[in-house]
PDB file of C-alpha atoms in Angstrom:
ATOM      1  CA  MET A   1       0.000   0.000   0.000  1.00  0.00           C
ATOM      2  CA  SER A   2       1.028   3.579  -0.584  1.00  0.00           C
ATOM      3  CA  ARG A   3       2.423   5.082   2.591  1.00  0.00           C
ATOM      4  CA  ILE A   4       1.186   8.548   1.639  1.00  0.00           C
ATOM      5  CA  GLY A   5      -2.201   7.235   0.550  1.00  0.00           C
ATOM      6  CA  ARG A   6      -2.629   5.311   3.800  1.00  0.00           C
ATOM      7  CA  GLN A   7      -2.040   8.316   6.046  1.00  0.00           C
ATOM      8  CA  LEU A   8      -5.042   9.818   7.764  1.00  0.00           C
ATOM      9  CA  ILE A   9      -5.432  13.557   7.234  1.00  0.00           C
ATOM     10  CA  LYS A  10      -6.697  15.372  10.304  1.00  0.00           C
ATOM     11  CA  VAL A  11      -9.261  18.074   9.576  1.00  0.00           C
ATOM     12  CA  PRO A  12      -8.606  21.035  11.920  1.00  0.00           C
ATOM     13  CA  ALA A  13     -11.401  22.919  13.657  1.00  0.00           C
ATOM     14  CA  GLY A  14     -12.931  25.579  11.452  1.00  0.00           C
ATOM     15  CA  VAL A  15     -12.582  23.555   8.245  1.00  0.00           C
ATOM     16  CA  THR A  16     -15.752  22.216   6.639  1.00  0.00           C
ATOM     17  CA  VAL A  17     -15.584  19.260   4.256  1.00  0.00           C
ATOM     18  CA  THR A  18     -18.210  18.537   1.604  1.00  0.00           C
ATOM     19  CA  ILE A  19     -17.975  15.383  -0.504  1.00  0.00           C
ATOM     20  CA  GLU A  20     -20.262  14.988  -3.523  1.00  0.00           C
ATOM     21  CA  GLY A  21     -19.245  11.868  -5.398  1.00  0.00           C
ATOM     22  CA  ASN A  22     -15.692  12.563  -6.603  1.00  0.00           C
ATOM     23  CA  LEU A  23     -15.824  16.296  -5.899  1.00  0.00           C
ATOM     24  CA  VAL A  24     -14.297  17.322  -2.560  1.00  0.00           C
ATOM     25  CA  ARG A  25     -14.820  20.870  -1.302  1.00  0.00           C
ATOM     26  CA  LEU A  26     -12.950  22.338   1.661  1.00  0.00           C
ATOM     27  CA  LYS A  27     -13.678  25.680   3.274  1.00  0.00           C
ATOM     28  CA  GLY A  28     -11.426  27.169   5.929  1.00  0.00           C
ATOM     29  CA  PRO A  29     -10.153  30.436   7.362  1.00  0.00           C
ATOM     30  CA  LYS A  30      -7.899  31.225   4.355  1.00  0.00           C
ATOM     31  CA  GLY A  31     -10.439  30.425   1.659  1.00  0.00           C
ATOM     32  CA  GLU A  32     -12.216  27.700  -0.266  1.00  0.00           C
ATOM     33  CA  ILE A  33     -10.859  25.022  -2.599  1.00  0.00           C
ATOM     34  CA  GLU A  34     -12.360  22.117  -4.509  1.00  0.00           C
ATOM     35  CA  HIS A  35     -10.903  19.219  -6.470  1.00  0.00           C
ATOM     36  CA  ASP A  36     -12.469  16.526  -8.621  1.00  0.00           C
ATOM     37  CA  PHE A  37     -10.688  13.264  -7.753  1.00  0.00           C
ATOM     38  CA  HIS A  38     -10.338  10.225 -10.024  1.00  0.00           C
ATOM     39  CA  PRO A  39     -13.542   8.130 -10.121  1.00  0.00           C
ATOM     40  CA  ASP A  40     -11.717   5.020  -8.833  1.00  0.00           C
ATOM     41  CA  MET A  41     -10.492   6.771  -5.665  1.00  0.00           C
ATOM     42  CA  LYS A  42     -12.901   7.086  -2.759  1.00  0.00           C
ATOM     43  CA  VAL A  43     -12.480   9.953  -0.269  1.00  0.00           C
ATOM     44  CA  ILE A  44     -13.981   9.238   3.150  1.00  0.00           C
ATOM     45  CA  HIS A  45     -14.610  11.793   5.903  1.00  0.00           C
ATOM     46  CA  LYS A  46     -15.071  10.171   9.292  1.00  0.00           C
ATOM     47  CA  ASP A  47     -14.413  11.312  12.878  1.00  0.00           C
ATOM     48  CA  GLY A  48     -12.672  14.526  11.828  1.00  0.00           C
ATOM     49  CA  GLU A  49     -10.255  12.710   9.542  1.00  0.00           C
ATOM     50  CA  LEU A  50     -10.001  12.276   5.785  1.00  0.00           C
ATOM     51  CA  ARG A  51      -8.664   9.207   4.061  1.00  0.00           C
ATOM     52  CA  VAL A  52      -8.457   7.838   0.553  1.00  0.00           C
ATOM     53  CA  GLU A  53      -9.368   4.261  -0.381  1.00  0.00           C
ATOM     54  CA  ARG A  54      -8.493   2.461  -3.588  1.00  0.00           C
ATOM     55  CA  PRO A  55     -10.393  -0.416  -5.199  1.00  0.00           C
ATOM     56  CA  SER A  56      -7.453  -2.742  -5.958  1.00  0.00           C
ATOM     57  CA  ASP A  57      -3.685  -3.201  -5.852  1.00  0.00           C
ATOM     58  CA  ARG A  58      -3.204  -2.482  -9.555  1.00  0.00           C
ATOM     59  CA  ARG A  59      -0.220  -0.307 -10.369  1.00  0.00           C
ATOM     60  CA  ASP A  60      -2.304   2.651 -11.573  1.00  0.00           C
ATOM     61  CA  HIS A  61      -4.547   2.465  -8.493  1.00  0.00           C
ATOM     62  CA  ARG A  62      -1.498   2.454  -6.218  1.00  0.00           C
ATOM     63  CA  ALA A  63      -0.132   5.536  -7.987  1.00  0.00           C
ATOM     64  CA  LEU A  64      -3.480   7.344  -7.821  1.00  0.00           C
ATOM     65  CA  HIS A  65      -3.803   6.435  -4.133  1.00  0.00           C
ATOM     66  CA  GLY A  66      -0.639   8.306  -3.160  1.00  0.00           C
ATOM     67  CA  LEU A  67      -1.380  11.218  -5.486  1.00  0.00           C
ATOM     68  CA  SER A  68      -4.908  11.620  -4.136  1.00  0.00           C
ATOM     69  CA  GLY A  69      -3.675  11.507  -0.531  1.00  0.00           C
ATOM     70  CA  SER A  70      -1.051  14.133  -1.246  1.00  0.00           C
ATOM     71  CA  LEU A  71      -3.525  16.417  -3.064  1.00  0.00           C
ATOM     72  CA  LEU A  72      -6.003  16.098  -0.196  1.00  0.00           C
ATOM     73  CA  ALA A  73      -3.336  16.941   2.412  1.00  0.00           C
ATOM     74  CA  ASN A  74      -2.293  19.991   0.360  1.00  0.00           C
ATOM     75  CA  MET A  75      -5.926  21.121   0.155  1.00  0.00           C
ATOM     76  CA  VAL A  76      -6.290  20.965   3.949  1.00  0.00           C
ATOM     77  CA  GLN A  77      -2.984  22.781   4.462  1.00  0.00           C
ATOM     78  CA  GLY A  78      -4.008  25.434   1.919  1.00  0.00           C
ATOM     79  CA  VAL A  79      -7.326  26.369   3.544  1.00  0.00           C
ATOM     80  CA  VAL A  80      -5.706  26.455   7.003  1.00  0.00           C
ATOM     81  CA  GLY A  81      -2.362  28.171   6.373  1.00  0.00           C
ATOM     82  CA  GLY A  82      -2.143  28.907   2.666  1.00  0.00           C
ATOM     83  CA  PHE A  83       0.913  28.646   0.431  1.00  0.00           C
ATOM     84  CA  GLU A  84       3.490  31.272  -0.414  1.00  0.00           C
ATOM     85  CA  LYS A  85       6.443  31.611  -2.764  1.00  0.00           C
ATOM     86  CA  LYS A  86       8.878  34.502  -2.802  1.00  0.00           C
ATOM     87  CA  LEU A  87      10.803  35.672  -5.852  1.00  0.00           C
ATOM     88  CA  GLU A  88      13.855  37.933  -5.885  1.00  0.00           C
ATOM     89  CA  ILE A  89      14.645  40.278  -8.748  1.00  0.00           C
ATOM     90  CA  VAL A  90      18.401  40.625  -9.247  1.00  0.00           C
ATOM     91  CA  GLY A  91      20.001  43.139 -11.597  1.00  0.00           C
ATOM     92  CA  VAL A  92      20.712  46.841 -11.937  1.00  0.00           C
ATOM     93  CA  GLY A  93      17.479  48.621 -12.832  1.00  0.00           C
ATOM     94  CA  TYR A  94      15.380  45.450 -12.568  1.00  0.00           C
ATOM     95  CA  ARG A  95      12.312  46.054 -10.412  1.00  0.00           C
ATOM     96  CA  ALA A  96       8.581  45.497 -10.044  1.00  0.00           C
ATOM     97  CA  GLU A  97       5.763  47.866  -9.217  1.00  0.00           C
ATOM     98  CA  ALA A  98       2.146  47.330  -8.254  1.00  0.00           C
ATOM     99  CA  ALA A  99      -0.543  48.291 -10.746  1.00  0.00           C
ATOM    100  CA  GLY A 100      -3.848  47.452  -9.058  1.00  0.00           C
ATOM    101  CA  LYS A 101      -4.064  43.689  -8.628  1.00  0.00           C
ATOM    102  CA  SER A 102      -1.390  43.105 -11.253  1.00  0.00           C
ATOM    103  CA  LEU A 103       2.359  43.718 -11.276  1.00  0.00           C
ATOM    104  CA  ARG A 104       4.469  45.585 -13.795  1.00  0.00           C
ATOM    105  CA  PHE A 105       8.048  44.368 -14.210  1.00  0.00           C
ATOM    106  CA  HIS A 106      10.966  46.401 -15.587  1.00  0.00           C
ATOM    107  CA  LEU A 107      13.483  43.734 -16.616  1.00  0.00           C
ATOM    108  CA  GLY A 108      15.748  45.350 -19.162  1.00  0.00           C
ATOM    109  CA  TYR A 109      13.400  44.908 -22.104  1.00  0.00           C
ATOM    110  CA  SER A 110      12.277  47.830 -24.270  1.00  0.00           C
ATOM    111  CA  HIS A 111       8.874  47.666 -22.574  1.00  0.00           C
ATOM    112  CA  PRO A 112       7.548  46.814 -19.105  1.00  0.00           C
ATOM    113  CA  VAL A 113       6.040  43.332 -18.660  1.00  0.00           C
ATOM    114  CA  THR A 114       2.629  43.201 -16.948  1.00  0.00           C
ATOM    115  CA  TYR A 115       1.434  40.143 -15.038  1.00  0.00           C
ATOM    116  CA  ASP A 116      -2.211  39.588 -14.102  1.00  0.00           C
ATOM    117  CA  PRO A 117      -2.522  36.837 -11.464  1.00  0.00           C
ATOM    118  CA  PRO A 118      -5.057  34.021 -11.978  1.00  0.00           C
ATOM    119  CA  GLU A 119      -8.187  33.652  -9.851  1.00  0.00           C
ATOM    120  CA  GLY A 120      -7.328  32.611  -6.296  1.00  0.00           C
ATOM    121  CA  VAL A 121      -3.700  33.839  -6.393  1.00  0.00           C
ATOM    122  CA  THR A 122      -2.492  37.074  -4.820  1.00  0.00           C
ATOM    123  CA  VAL A 123       0.730  38.788  -5.823  1.00  0.00           C
ATOM    124  CA  GLY A 124       2.314  41.453  -3.673  1.00  0.00           C
ATOM    125  CA  LEU A 125       5.500  43.418  -3.256  1.00  0.00           C
ATOM    126  CA  GLU A 126       7.547  43.519  -0.081  1.00  0.00           C
ATOM    127  CA  SER A 127      10.091  45.724  -1.843  1.00  0.00           C
ATOM    128  CA  PRO A 128      10.679  46.631  -5.487  1.00  0.00           C
ATOM    129  CA  THR A 129      12.914  43.551  -5.798  1.00  0.00           C
ATOM    130  CA  LEU A 130      10.951  41.036  -3.695  1.00  0.00           C
ATOM    131  CA  VAL A 131       7.674  39.590  -5.032  1.00  0.00           C
ATOM    132  CA  THR A 132       5.362  37.405  -2.930  1.00  0.00           C
ATOM    133  CA  VAL A 133       2.935  34.973  -4.579  1.00  0.00           C
ATOM    134  CA  SER A 134       0.347  33.493  -2.207  1.00  0.00           C
ATOM    135  CA  GLY A 135      -2.912  31.569  -2.308  1.00  0.00           C
ATOM    136  CA  VAL A 136      -4.861  28.533  -1.168  1.00  0.00           C
ATOM    137  CA  ASP A 137      -4.101  26.194  -4.092  1.00  0.00           C
ATOM    138  CA  LYS A 138      -0.492  24.950  -4.066  1.00  0.00           C
ATOM    139  CA  ALA A 139      -0.480  24.172  -7.795  1.00  0.00           C
ATOM    140  CA  LYS A 140      -1.792  27.613  -8.788  1.00  0.00           C
ATOM    141  CA  VAL A 141       0.724  29.393  -6.545  1.00  0.00           C
ATOM    142  CA  GLY A 142       3.602  27.357  -8.001  1.00  0.00           C
ATOM    143  CA  GLN A 143       2.410  27.922 -11.562  1.00  0.00           C
ATOM    144  CA  ALA A 144       2.055  31.671 -11.045  1.00  0.00           C
ATOM    145  CA  ALA A 145       5.547  31.877  -9.527  1.00  0.00           C
ATOM    146  CA  ALA A 146       6.964  29.880 -12.459  1.00  0.00           C
ATOM    147  CA  GLU A 147       5.264  32.201 -14.973  1.00  0.00           C
ATOM    148  CA  ILE A 148       6.743  35.267 -13.264  1.00  0.00           C
ATOM    149  CA  ARG A 149      10.208  33.654 -13.148  1.00  0.00           C
ATOM    150  CA  ALA A 150       9.953  32.850 -16.873  1.00  0.00           C
ATOM    151  CA  PHE A 151       9.857  36.579 -17.748  1.00  0.00           C
ATOM    152  CA  ARG A 152      13.606  36.734 -17.096  1.00  0.00           C
ATOM    153  CA  PRO A 153      15.162  33.529 -15.686  1.00  0.00           C
ATOM    154  CA  PRO A 154      18.480  34.006 -13.878  1.00  0.00           C
ATOM    155  CA  GLU A 155      21.423  33.885 -16.250  1.00  0.00           C
ATOM    156  CA  PRO A 156      24.594  31.981 -15.284  1.00  0.00           C
ATOM    157  CA  TYR A 157      27.249  34.700 -15.746  1.00  0.00           C
ATOM    158  CA  LYS A 158      26.079  37.595 -13.575  1.00  0.00           C
ATOM    159  CA  GLY A 159      23.033  35.957 -11.955  1.00  0.00           C
ATOM    160  CA  LYS A 160      20.691  38.666 -13.242  1.00  0.00           C
ATOM    161  CA  GLY A 161      17.005  37.835 -13.537  1.00  0.00           C
ATOM    162  CA  ILE A 162      14.119  36.602 -11.393  1.00  0.00           C
ATOM    163  CA  LYS A 163      14.854  33.698  -9.051  1.00  0.00           C
ATOM    164  CA  TYR A 164      13.117  31.922  -6.190  1.00  0.00           C
ATOM    165  CA  GLN A 165      14.210  33.252  -2.813  1.00  0.00           C
ATOM    166  CA  ARG A 166      16.440  30.343  -1.772  1.00  0.00           C
ATOM    167  CA  GLU A 167      17.355  29.196  -5.292  1.00  0.00           C
ATOM    168  CA  GLN A 168      21.052  28.581  -5.948  1.00  0.00           C
ATOM    169  CA  VAL A 169      21.984  29.872  -9.395  1.00  0.00           C
ATOM    170  CA  ARG A 170      24.867  27.927 -10.941  1.00  0.00           C
ATOM    171  CA  ARG A 171      27.448  30.450 -12.012  1.00  0.00           C
ATOM    172  CA  LYS A 172      29.866  30.079 -14.892  1.00  0.00           C
ATOM    173  CA  ALA A 173      33.304  31.616 -15.136  1.00  0.00           C
ATOM    174  CA  GLY A 174      33.594  34.392 -17.679  1.00  0.00           C
ATOM    175  CA  LYS A 175      36.250  34.723 -20.327  1.00  0.00           C
ATOM    176  CA  THR A 176      39.832  34.618 -19.179  1.00  0.00           C
ATOM    177  CA  ALA A 177      42.788  36.485 -20.642  1.00  0.00           C
ATOM    178  CA  ILE A 178      45.712  34.474 -21.936  1.00  0.00           C
TER     179      ILE A 178
END
């Protein structure tokens, strides 16, 4: 059996769980999230705990069992505490500025790049060179952070660009004189 799929997921106080067939809806202090699970997987809510059951020991069912358990645990964590990713902008003149709900990036191009966050994701600025992406859905937060990073990924010679806060950029040596 999948060790992740077997784990019971405790539902904290203040979180309501609604299960309608394969659709699981969670509502908590940070927001609301729903996910449509695979028809073979069965999500059970009992005694303040969630668990996932699979119909057989087939390879695909075992894989779905762990995936479903992990997705369910992330949903509970998201509505209770939320998810957050921080991005650093490195480079002379590289910066971001708020423009309503969206962000405008100045990254050395001939024009500023504007980013409108998807539904359920909030982007904010702690400083002109530090962007915070937060939300309830872990996948949406990660995707939004990856889209922002893709505007100007860090380059290996000077390290200029947008990088995750604790990301280690592999640096290359420049040209050497003979």
